[in-house]
Short mmCIF file of C-alpha atoms in Angstrom, two decimals:
data_model
loop_
_atom_site.label_atom_id
_atom_site.label_comp_id
_atom_site.label_asym_id
_atom_site.label_seq_id
_atom_site.Cartn_x
_atom_site.Cartn_y
_atom_site.Cartn_z
CA MET A 762 8.12 175.16 146.22
CA ALA A 763 9.00 171.80 144.68
CA PRO A 764 12.66 170.68 144.41
CA GLU A 765 14.42 171.73 141.21
CA LEU A 766 15.98 168.59 139.77
CA LEU A 767 17.53 170.04 136.63
CA GLY A 768 21.00 170.37 138.14
CA PHE A 769 21.07 166.71 139.14
CA GLN A 770 19.75 165.63 135.75
CA LEU A 771 22.48 167.55 133.96
CA THR A 772 25.18 166.25 136.28
CA HIS A 773 24.03 162.72 135.53
CA ARG A 774 24.05 163.47 131.81
CA THR A 775 27.57 164.90 131.87
CA MET A 776 28.89 161.86 133.75
CA ARG A 777 27.28 159.47 131.30
CA GLY A 778 28.24 161.49 128.25
CA ASP A 779 31.89 162.03 129.17
CA THR A 780 32.34 158.41 130.25
CA ARG A 781 30.95 157.12 126.96
CA ARG A 782 33.08 159.56 124.94
CA LEU A 783 36.20 158.55 126.84
CA ALA A 784 35.41 154.86 126.37
CA THR A 785 35.13 155.43 122.62
CA LEU A 786 38.33 157.46 122.56
CA ALA A 787 40.24 154.83 124.56
CA ALA A 788 39.03 152.08 122.23
CA GLU A 789 40.21 154.04 119.19
CA LEU A 790 43.59 154.68 120.85
CA ALA A 791 43.92 151.00 121.74
CA GLU A 792 43.08 149.97 118.18
CA GLY A 793 45.44 152.49 116.57
CA ARG A 794 42.66 154.54 114.97
CA GLN A 795 43.89 157.53 116.99
CA THR A 796 47.28 158.34 118.45
CA ALA A 797 48.44 160.20 121.55
CA ASP A 798 51.71 162.06 121.91
CA PRO A 799 52.97 162.58 125.49
CA ALA A 800 51.02 165.83 125.96
CA ARG A 801 47.76 164.29 124.80
CA ALA A 802 48.35 161.15 126.86
CA ARG A 803 48.78 163.29 129.99
CA ALA A 804 45.66 165.29 129.15
CA VAL A 805 43.59 162.13 128.63
CA SER A 806 44.91 160.70 131.88
CA GLU A 807 44.06 163.85 133.83
CA TYR A 808 40.60 164.07 132.27
CA VAL A 809 39.81 160.44 133.11
CA ARG A 810 41.04 160.81 136.67
CA ALA A 811 39.01 163.99 137.19
CA LEU A 812 35.92 162.24 135.85
CA CYS A 813 36.41 159.31 138.23
CA ALA A 814 36.87 161.68 141.17
CA GLY A 815 33.69 163.53 140.21
CA ILE A 816 31.64 160.34 139.93
CA HIS A 817 32.96 159.12 143.29
CA HIS A 818 32.14 162.44 144.97
CA HIS A 819 28.64 162.48 143.49
CA HIS A 820 27.60 159.04 144.65
CA THR A 821 29.33 159.50 148.03
CA MET A 822 27.23 162.62 148.65
CA GLU A 823 24.14 160.68 147.61
CA ASP A 824 24.99 158.03 150.22
CA ARG A 825 25.84 160.51 152.96
CA VAL A 826 23.36 163.32 152.32
CA LEU A 827 20.59 162.39 149.88
CA TRP A 828 19.84 158.92 151.22
CA PRO A 829 19.22 160.18 154.81
CA VAL A 830 16.97 162.94 153.48
CA LEU A 831 14.96 160.41 151.49
CA GLU A 832 14.69 157.99 154.40
CA ARG A 833 13.55 160.78 156.72
CA SER A 834 11.12 162.30 154.23
CA ALA A 835 9.68 159.26 152.43
CA GLY A 836 10.23 156.40 154.87
CA ALA A 837 8.89 153.12 153.57
CA GLU A 838 8.08 154.68 150.19
CA VAL A 839 11.70 154.32 149.09
CA ASP A 840 14.05 151.32 149.01
CA LEU A 841 17.67 152.34 148.50
CA ARG A 842 19.38 148.96 148.85
CA ASP A 843 19.93 148.21 145.16
CA LEU A 844 21.16 151.72 144.42
CA SER A 845 23.53 151.57 147.40
CA ASP A 846 24.83 148.22 146.14
CA ASP A 847 25.51 149.86 142.77
CA HIS A 848 27.54 152.57 144.49
CA SER A 849 29.58 149.93 146.31
CA ALA A 850 30.27 148.18 143.00
CA LEU A 851 31.35 151.42 141.33
CA ASP A 852 34.16 152.27 143.73
CA PRO A 853 36.51 149.37 142.86
CA LEU A 854 36.01 150.05 139.16
CA LEU A 855 36.69 153.76 139.59
CA ASN A 856 39.90 152.94 141.49
CA GLU A 857 40.91 150.52 138.73
CA ILE A 858 40.32 153.13 136.04
CA ASP A 859 42.24 155.75 138.00
CA GLY A 860 45.27 153.46 138.12
CA GLN A 861 44.96 152.62 134.44
CA ALA A 862 44.79 156.32 133.59
CA VAL A 863 48.00 156.95 135.51
CA ALA A 864 49.69 154.13 133.60
CA PHE A 865 48.38 155.36 130.24
CA ALA A 866 50.12 158.71 130.69
CA THR A 867 53.43 156.82 130.56
CA THR A 868 52.81 153.74 128.44
CA ARG A 869 50.20 155.17 126.04
CA ASP A 870 48.67 151.69 125.92
CA ALA A 871 44.90 152.21 126.24
CA SER A 872 43.76 148.58 126.02
CA ALA A 873 42.92 148.04 129.70
CA LEU A 874 41.57 151.57 130.04
CA ALA A 875 39.23 151.10 127.08
CA SER A 876 37.74 147.91 128.54
CA SER A 877 37.22 149.40 131.99
CA LEU A 878 35.72 152.65 130.69
CA ALA A 879 33.25 150.68 128.56
CA ARG A 880 32.18 148.75 131.68
CA LEU A 881 31.82 151.99 133.61
CA ALA A 882 29.74 153.60 130.86
CA ASP A 883 27.35 150.63 130.83
CA MET A 884 27.09 150.62 134.62
CA LEU A 885 26.37 154.34 134.78
CA ASP A 886 23.72 154.14 132.08
CA GLU A 887 21.86 151.41 133.92
CA HIS A 888 22.32 152.88 137.40
CA ILE A 889 21.39 156.46 136.57
CA GLU A 890 18.33 155.48 134.54
CA GLU A 891 17.13 153.35 137.45
CA GLU A 892 17.94 156.05 140.01
CA GLU A 893 16.04 158.74 138.15
CA ARG A 894 13.10 156.45 137.48
CA LEU A 895 12.77 155.39 141.10
CA LEU A 896 13.87 158.43 143.06
CA PHE A 897 12.89 161.53 141.14
CA PRO A 898 9.13 160.98 141.67
CA VAL A 899 9.78 160.33 145.38
CA ILE A 900 11.88 163.49 145.69
CA MET A 901 9.20 165.57 144.00
CA LYS A 902 6.49 164.15 146.26
CA TYR A 903 8.16 163.99 149.66
CA VAL A 904 11.32 166.16 149.82
CA SER A 905 11.04 169.84 150.65
CA ALA A 906 12.77 172.46 148.53
CA ALA A 907 14.85 173.45 151.57
CA ASP A 908 16.09 169.88 152.15
CA TRP A 909 16.83 169.49 148.46
CA LYS A 910 18.90 172.67 148.50
CA LYS A 911 21.00 171.19 151.33
CA VAL A 912 21.65 168.13 149.17
CA GLU A 913 22.67 170.24 146.17
CA ASP A 914 24.88 172.48 148.32
CA ALA A 915 26.68 169.43 149.75
CA VAL A 916 27.28 168.00 146.28
CA ARG A 917 28.46 171.35 144.94
CA LYS A 918 31.09 171.81 147.68
CA GLY A 919 33.27 169.05 146.30
CA THR A 920 33.25 170.17 142.67
CA LYS A 921 35.28 172.68 140.66
CA ALA A 922 33.09 175.25 138.97
CA SER A 923 35.73 175.79 136.28
CA VAL A 924 35.30 172.14 135.25
CA GLU A 925 31.66 171.40 135.99
CA LEU A 926 29.91 174.51 134.67
CA PRO A 927 31.33 174.29 131.10
CA ARG A 928 30.51 170.57 131.01
CA ILE A 929 26.92 171.32 132.01
CA GLU A 930 26.75 173.99 129.31
CA GLN A 931 28.06 171.44 126.80
CA TYR A 932 25.43 168.81 127.61
CA ALA A 933 22.40 171.01 128.40
CA ARG A 934 19.77 171.54 125.74
CA PRO A 935 19.08 175.20 124.86
CA GLU A 936 15.83 175.33 126.83
CA GLU A 937 17.55 173.76 129.85
CA LEU A 938 20.40 176.25 129.71
CA ALA A 939 17.90 179.09 129.53
CA ARG A 940 16.17 177.68 132.61
CA LEU A 941 19.49 177.47 134.45
CA ARG A 942 20.24 181.09 133.59
CA ARG A 943 16.87 182.15 135.01
CA LEU A 944 17.51 180.19 138.20
CA ALA A 945 21.10 181.29 138.73
CA GLY A 946 20.89 184.85 137.48
CA PRO A 947 23.58 186.89 135.68
CA VAL A 948 26.47 185.30 137.60
CA LEU A 949 26.08 182.07 135.61
CA SER A 950 26.69 183.82 132.31
CA VAL A 951 29.77 185.54 133.74
CA LEU A 952 31.23 182.27 135.04
CA LEU A 953 30.51 180.41 131.80
CA ALA A 954 32.25 183.13 129.80
CA LEU A 955 35.21 182.95 132.20
CA PHE A 956 35.61 179.16 132.08
CA ARG A 957 34.49 178.30 128.54
CA GLY A 958 37.83 178.90 126.82
CA GLY A 959 39.80 176.62 129.14
CA HIS A 960 37.20 173.89 128.79
CA ARG A 961 37.34 174.02 125.01
CA ARG A 962 41.14 173.83 125.02
CA ARG A 963 40.99 170.73 127.26
CA GLN A 964 38.36 169.17 125.04
CA ARG A 965 40.41 169.72 121.87
CA LEU A 966 43.53 168.28 123.48
CA VAL A 967 41.72 165.20 124.81
CA PHE A 968 39.16 164.48 122.11
CA GLY A 969 40.70 166.13 119.06
CA PRO A 970 40.38 169.41 117.14
CA LEU A 971 36.69 168.89 116.31
CA ALA A 972 35.66 168.55 119.96
CA ALA A 973 33.36 171.12 121.56
#
């Protein structure tokens, strides 16, 4: 069996999508095109901080778990130096954004946050596109399904299903969601039904009443 990469693809898409949406939101808050009362400011802050923690966890697990699997399986066929350098560059920015999110909850001044989130969105777009272009063919050719499952299990351990599953549902195309349901079985539908309402309430509070 070949590795199933759909979960990683969707995780990448949710990170990119949420970061870009938050960058847009922060810019509109900074420019006065949207406003945030204390409750919304706290919700935005918490959402940004959770996103940063998720991105950090994802690339840390790539460094600690996926990279060794690739080096063992593909050897000289893969060069991870540039991607590792990207991960090293992301951490200071994620820490900066986390601090700015904390400050925003009190000051409601989104100027610095907007600038940093825009930088992060651009970095993620470039990094993830390069990672998928370079590594996905190598994974499909050299990594066993069993080793890939170990990578996915390690990544999954540091995430909250109540947060991640509704985000995946939000960003997955209908045919991808159908594929996920076939892979995961009935439990996925049960969990999505359980977590969907809370996700939608968070989205409306952070992004506005028209959010998914």
